[in-house]
Amino acid sequence: MIKSFADKDSEKIWNRNFSKKFPANLQGLIYRKLLLIDAAKDVKDLKSPPGYKLHLLTGDRKNQYAISVNNQWKICFYFQNGDAYSVEVVDYH
């Protein structure tokens, strides 16, 4: 279950509000991926389908996971005890 967001714009999408930060054509897809993160009981639940490209991050985002929205946008989060924290949609390029 999603317990917290790292920024207000990511939380806006979760609450089904429009955000100027993200492309309009991706906001529905971002919402659907947030639903999957919310439903996950274990981070391994997000390994399928492979297109999500679930991976553990390093560097400044050490211990965070990310799944792909597309080639440019990712959703980053911490996953602990069945819950997601500091969920954030990030532009990687």
Tab-separated table of N, CA and C in Angstrom:
chain	number	residue	atom	x	y	z
A	1	MET	N	0.844	-1.173	0.000
A	1	MET	CA	0.000	0.000	0.000
A	1	MET	C	0.897	1.246	0.000
A	2	ILE	N	0.495	2.239	-0.747
A	2	ILE	CA	1.238	3.501	-0.749
A	2	ILE	C	0.922	4.246	0.546
A	3	LYS	N	1.991	4.554	1.290
A	3	LYS	CA	1.843	5.249	2.571
A	3	LYS	C	2.207	6.727	2.489
A	4	SER	N	3.117	7.086	1.541
A	4	SER	CA	3.508	8.494	1.443
A	4	SER	C	4.063	8.807	0.059
A	5	PHE	N	4.033	10.080	-0.271
A	5	PHE	CA	4.581	10.575	-1.529
A	5	PHE	C	5.723	11.535	-1.232
A	6	ALA	N	6.699	11.581	-2.123
A	6	ALA	CA	7.851	12.469	-1.959
A	6	ALA	C	7.548	13.883	-2.441
A	7	ASP	N	6.501	14.029	-3.265
A	7	ASP	CA	6.171	15.356	-3.793
A	7	ASP	C	4.676	15.472	-4.054
A	8	LYS	N	4.207	16.699	-4.097
A	8	LYS	CA	2.778	16.967	-4.266
A	8	LYS	C	2.267	16.600	-5.658
A	9	ASP	N	3.107	16.745	-6.685
A	9	ASP	CA	2.647	16.445	-8.043
A	9	ASP	C	2.367	14.959	-8.229
A	10	SER	N	3.201	14.108	-7.677
A	10	SER	CA	2.947	12.665	-7.757
A	10	SER	C	1.669	12.314	-6.999
A	11	GLU	N	1.475	12.939	-5.859
A	11	GLU	CA	0.264	12.698	-5.075
A	11	GLU	C	-0.981	13.201	-5.801
A	12	LYS	N	-0.850	14.284	-6.565
A	12	LYS	CA	-1.979	14.783	-7.363
A	12	LYS	C	-2.481	13.707	-8.322
A	13	ILE	N	-1.554	13.032	-8.988
A	13	ILE	CA	-1.951	11.978	-9.929
A	13	ILE	C	-2.695	10.877	-9.178
A	14	TRP	N	-2.187	10.495	-8.017
A	14	TRP	CA	-2.824	9.458	-7.205
A	14	TRP	C	-4.256	9.859	-6.828
A	15	ASN	N	-4.455	11.136	-6.580
A	15	ASN	CA	-5.779	11.644	-6.216
A	15	ASN	C	-6.629	12.007	-7.427
A	16	ARG	N	-6.153	11.611	-8.616
A	16	ARG	CA	-6.874	11.811	-9.885
A	16	ARG	C	-7.034	13.290	-10.241
A	17	ASN	N	-6.030	14.081	-9.875
A	17	ASN	CA	-5.994	15.487	-10.255
A	17	ASN	C	-4.911	15.694	-11.300
A	18	PHE	N	-5.099	16.657	-12.167
A	18	PHE	CA	-4.133	16.955	-13.221
A	18	PHE	C	-2.913	17.655	-12.631
A	19	SER	N	-1.735	17.314	-13.134
A	19	SER	CA	-0.502	17.986	-12.733
A	19	SER	C	0.202	18.513	-13.974
A	20	LYS	N	0.597	19.770	-13.946
A	20	LYS	CA	1.318	20.362	-15.078
A	20	LYS	C	2.734	19.814	-15.203
A	21	LYS	N	3.231	19.162	-14.163
A	21	LYS	CA	4.601	18.646	-14.165
A	21	LYS	C	4.783	17.475	-15.137
A	22	PHE	N	3.731	16.693	-15.341
A	22	PHE	CA	3.818	15.489	-16.162
A	22	PHE	C	3.039	15.655	-17.458
A	23	PRO	N	3.510	15.031	-18.543
A	23	PRO	CA	2.777	15.108	-19.804
A	23	PRO	C	1.342	14.580	-19.634
A	24	ALA	N	0.401	15.290	-20.197
A	24	ALA	CA	-1.012	14.920	-20.066
A	24	ALA	C	-1.276	13.505	-20.563
A	25	ASN	N	-0.597	13.111	-21.643
A	25	ASN	CA	-0.851	11.793	-22.223
A	25	ASN	C	-0.293	10.646	-21.374
A	26	LEU	N	0.498	10.938	-20.349
A	26	LEU	CA	1.059	9.889	-19.487
A	26	LEU	C	0.363	9.782	-18.135
A	27	GLN	N	-0.483	10.734	-17.798
A	27	GLN	CA	-1.032	10.764	-16.448
A	27	GLN	C	-1.919	9.565	-16.131
A	28	GLY	N	-2.658	9.067	-17.095
A	28	GLY	CA	-3.457	7.856	-16.877
A	28	GLY	C	-2.576	6.639	-16.650
A	29	LEU	N	-1.511	6.517	-17.423
A	29	LEU	CA	-0.569	5.403	-17.271
A	29	LEU	C	0.140	5.479	-15.915
A	30	ILE	N	0.552	6.671	-15.522
A	30	ILE	CA	1.181	6.846	-14.209
A	30	ILE	C	0.216	6.394	-13.117
A	31	TYR	N	-1.039	6.795	-13.225
A	31	TYR	CA	-2.037	6.410	-12.225
A	31	TYR	C	-2.175	4.891	-12.148
A	32	ARG	N	-2.242	4.233	-13.293
A	32	ARG	CA	-2.385	2.769	-13.308
A	32	ARG	C	-1.179	2.087	-12.667
A	33	LYS	N	0.001	2.617	-12.903
A	33	LYS	CA	1.200	2.029	-12.283
A	33	LYS	C	1.216	2.297	-10.776
A	34	LEU	N	0.719	3.444	-10.362
A	34	LEU	CA	0.596	3.710	-8.925
A	34	LEU	C	-0.381	2.733	-8.275
A	35	LEU	N	-1.451	2.391	-8.982
A	35	LEU	CA	-2.397	1.395	-8.468
A	35	LEU	C	-1.705	0.057	-8.231
A	36	LEU	N	-0.823	-0.329	-9.144
A	36	LEU	CA	-0.101	-1.596	-8.999
A	36	LEU	C	0.854	-1.555	-7.809
A	37	ILE	N	1.526	-0.430	-7.625
A	37	ILE	CA	2.404	-0.288	-6.457
A	37	ILE	C	1.566	-0.375	-5.181
A	38	ASP	N	0.414	0.270	-5.181
A	38	ASP	CA	-0.466	0.258	-4.018
A	38	ASP	C	-0.946	-1.158	-3.685
A	39	ALA	N	-1.175	-1.971	-4.698
A	39	ALA	CA	-1.689	-3.331	-4.499
A	39	ALA	C	-0.601	-4.339	-4.138
A	40	ALA	N	0.655	-4.001	-4.377
A	40	ALA	CA	1.755	-4.948	-4.148
A	40	ALA	C	1.916	-5.248	-2.659
A	41	LYS	N	2.011	-6.523	-2.344
A	41	LYS	CA	2.265	-6.957	-0.967
A	41	LYS	C	3.759	-7.163	-0.738
A	42	ASP	N	4.470	-7.368	-1.835
A	42	ASP	CA	5.916	-7.574	-1.811
A	42	ASP	C	6.477	-6.894	-3.049
A	43	VAL	N	7.673	-6.346	-2.953
A	43	VAL	CA	8.259	-5.655	-4.104
A	43	VAL	C	8.386	-6.607	-5.298
A	44	LYS	N	8.531	-7.901	-5.041
A	44	LYS	CA	8.633	-8.886	-6.125
A	44	LYS	C	7.354	-8.951	-6.959
A	45	ASP	N	6.239	-8.520	-6.392
A	45	ASP	CA	4.978	-8.485	-7.143
A	45	ASP	C	5.074	-7.550	-8.345
A	46	LEU	N	6.035	-6.634	-8.328
A	46	LEU	CA	6.182	-5.646	-9.403
A	46	LEU	C	7.172	-6.089	-10.479
A	47	LYS	N	7.690	-7.310	-10.369
A	47	LYS	CA	8.630	-7.818	-11.377
A	47	LYS	C	7.932	-8.208	-12.674
A	48	SER	N	6.641	-8.403	-12.617
A	48	SER	CA	5.900	-8.839	-13.791
A	48	SER	C	4.834	-7.797	-14.108
A	49	PRO	N	4.682	-7.422	-15.344
A	49	PRO	CA	5.429	-7.871	-16.520
A	49	PRO	C	6.833	-7.256	-16.556
A	50	PRO	N	7.727	-7.869	-17.338
A	50	PRO	CA	9.106	-7.382	-17.416
A	50	PRO	C	9.224	-5.935	-17.899
A	51	GLY	N	8.226	-5.445	-18.616
A	51	GLY	CA	8.241	-4.075	-19.121
A	51	GLY	C	8.279	-3.020	-18.027
A	52	TYR	N	7.926	-3.403	-16.799
A	52	TYR	CA	7.999	-2.458	-15.679
A	52	TYR	C	9.440	-2.138	-15.336
A	53	LYS	N	10.346	-3.048	-15.688
A	53	LYS	CA	11.788	-2.861	-15.452
A	53	LYS	C	12.088	-2.511	-13.997
A	54	LEU	N	11.484	-3.260	-13.076
A	54	LEU	CA	11.747	-3.049	-11.655
A	54	LEU	C	13.231	-3.216	-11.379
A	55	HIS	N	13.818	-2.237	-10.700
A	55	HIS	CA	15.228	-2.347	-10.331
A	55	HIS	C	15.519	-1.533	-9.077
A	56	LEU	N	16.554	-1.964	-8.373
A	56	LEU	CA	17.012	-1.286	-7.170
A	56	LEU	C	17.980	-0.189	-7.583
A	57	LEU	N	17.806	0.982	-7.014
A	57	LEU	CA	18.633	2.126	-7.386
A	57	LEU	C	19.876	2.232	-6.504
A	58	THR	N	20.824	3.034	-6.958
A	58	THR	CA	22.073	3.243	-6.227
A	58	THR	C	22.338	4.745	-6.109
A	59	GLY	N	23.476	5.095	-5.574
A	59	GLY	CA	23.862	6.502	-5.470
A	59	GLY	C	22.955	7.270	-4.532
A	60	ASP	N	22.500	8.451	-4.975
A	60	ASP	CA	21.632	9.303	-4.154
A	60	ASP	C	20.304	8.631	-3.818
A	61	ARG	N	19.924	7.661	-4.600
A	61	ARG	CA	18.647	6.971	-4.392
A	61	ARG	C	18.843	5.537	-3.887
A	62	LYS	N	19.949	5.316	-3.197
A	62	LYS	CA	20.254	3.992	-2.658
A	62	LYS	C	19.079	3.474	-1.827
A	63	ASN	N	18.773	2.197	-2.006
A	63	ASN	CA	17.688	1.491	-1.312
A	63	ASN	C	16.298	1.820	-1.850
A	64	GLN	N	16.213	2.661	-2.873
A	64	GLN	CA	14.928	2.906	-3.529
A	64	GLN	C	14.793	1.949	-4.703
A	65	TYR	N	13.546	1.664	-5.048
A	65	TYR	CA	13.236	0.897	-6.243
A	65	TYR	C	12.665	1.846	-7.280
A	66	ALA	N	12.676	1.396	-8.532
A	66	ALA	CA	12.052	2.170	-9.607
A	66	ALA	C	11.378	1.222	-10.576
A	67	ILE	N	10.259	1.670	-11.127
A	67	ILE	CA	9.647	1.001	-12.271
A	67	ILE	C	9.504	2.047	-13.370
A	68	SER	N	9.490	1.584	-14.596
A	68	SER	CA	9.407	2.489	-15.745
A	68	SER	C	7.969	2.853	-16.064
A	69	VAL	N	7.769	4.115	-16.384
A	69	VAL	CA	6.518	4.562	-16.995
A	69	VAL	C	6.720	4.505	-18.504
A	70	ASN	N	7.834	5.074	-18.952
A	70	ASN	CA	8.292	4.977	-20.343
A	70	ASN	C	9.809	5.171	-20.312
A	71	ASN	N	10.421	5.441	-21.443
A	71	ASN	CA	11.878	5.601	-21.466
A	71	ASN	C	12.359	6.818	-20.683
A	72	GLN	N	11.503	7.801	-20.517
A	72	GLN	CA	11.888	9.037	-19.843
A	72	GLN	C	11.470	9.080	-18.375
A	73	TRP	N	10.292	8.613	-18.063
A	73	TRP	CA	9.714	8.763	-16.729
A	73	TRP	C	9.755	7.455	-15.950
A	74	LYS	N	10.093	7.559	-14.670
A	74	LYS	CA	10.147	6.419	-13.752
A	74	LYS	C	9.357	6.768	-12.493
A	75	ILE	N	8.918	5.737	-11.795
A	75	ILE	CA	8.327	5.922	-10.475
A	75	ILE	C	9.304	5.321	-9.471
A	76	CYS	N	9.799	6.152	-8.566
A	76	CYS	CA	10.772	5.723	-7.556
A	76	CYS	C	10.072	5.639	-6.201
A	77	PHE	N	10.514	4.685	-5.376
A	77	PHE	CA	9.879	4.492	-4.074
A	77	PHE	C	10.729	3.585	-3.189
A	78	TYR	N	10.502	3.681	-1.901
A	78	TYR	CA	11.041	2.732	-0.929
A	78	TYR	C	9.956	1.705	-0.669
A	79	PHE	N	10.339	0.472	-0.434
A	79	PHE	CA	9.356	-0.571	-0.134
A	79	PHE	C	9.796	-1.284	1.132
A	80	GLN	N	8.932	-1.246	2.136
A	80	GLN	CA	9.271	-1.844	3.421
A	80	GLN	C	8.021	-2.436	4.063
A	81	ASN	N	8.128	-3.674	4.512
A	81	ASN	CA	7.033	-4.357	5.219
A	81	ASN	C	5.710	-4.289	4.456
A	82	GLY	N	5.766	-4.464	3.146
A	82	GLY	CA	4.558	-4.495	2.331
A	82	GLY	C	3.984	-3.145	1.953
A	83	ASP	N	4.698	-2.074	2.247
A	83	ASP	CA	4.200	-0.735	1.943
A	83	ASP	C	5.227	0.084	1.163
A	84	ALA	N	4.733	1.012	0.345
A	84	ALA	CA	5.589	1.903	-0.447
A	84	ALA	C	5.599	3.286	0.201
A	85	TYR	N	6.788	3.875	0.271
A	85	TYR	CA	6.975	5.185	0.891
A	85	TYR	C	7.724	6.114	-0.057
A	86	SER	N	7.536	7.401	0.124
A	86	SER	CA	8.241	8.423	-0.669
A	86	SER	C	8.118	8.152	-2.169
A	87	VAL	N	6.918	7.832	-2.590
A	87	VAL	CA	6.660	7.539	-4.000
A	87	VAL	C	6.785	8.837	-4.788
A	88	GLU	N	7.507	8.759	-5.905
A	88	GLU	CA	7.785	9.968	-6.686
A	88	GLU	C	7.922	9.612	-8.162
A	89	VAL	N	7.255	10.362	-9.006
A	89	VAL	CA	7.406	10.216	-10.455
A	89	VAL	C	8.536	11.145	-10.874
A	90	VAL	N	9.551	10.576	-11.552
A	90	VAL	CA	10.771	11.325	-11.845
A	90	VAL	C	11.103	11.283	-13.328
A	91	ASP	N	11.566	12.421	-13.829
A	91	ASP	CA	12.067	12.527	-15.205
A	91	ASP	C	13.544	12.153	-15.178
A	92	TYR	N	13.881	11.035	-15.783
A	92	TYR	CA	15.257	10.547	-15.753
A	92	TYR	C	16.110	11.103	-16.876
A	93	HIS	N	15.540	11.897	-17.776
A	93	HIS	CA	16.341	12.417	-18.905
A	93	HIS	C	16.150	13.904	-19.056
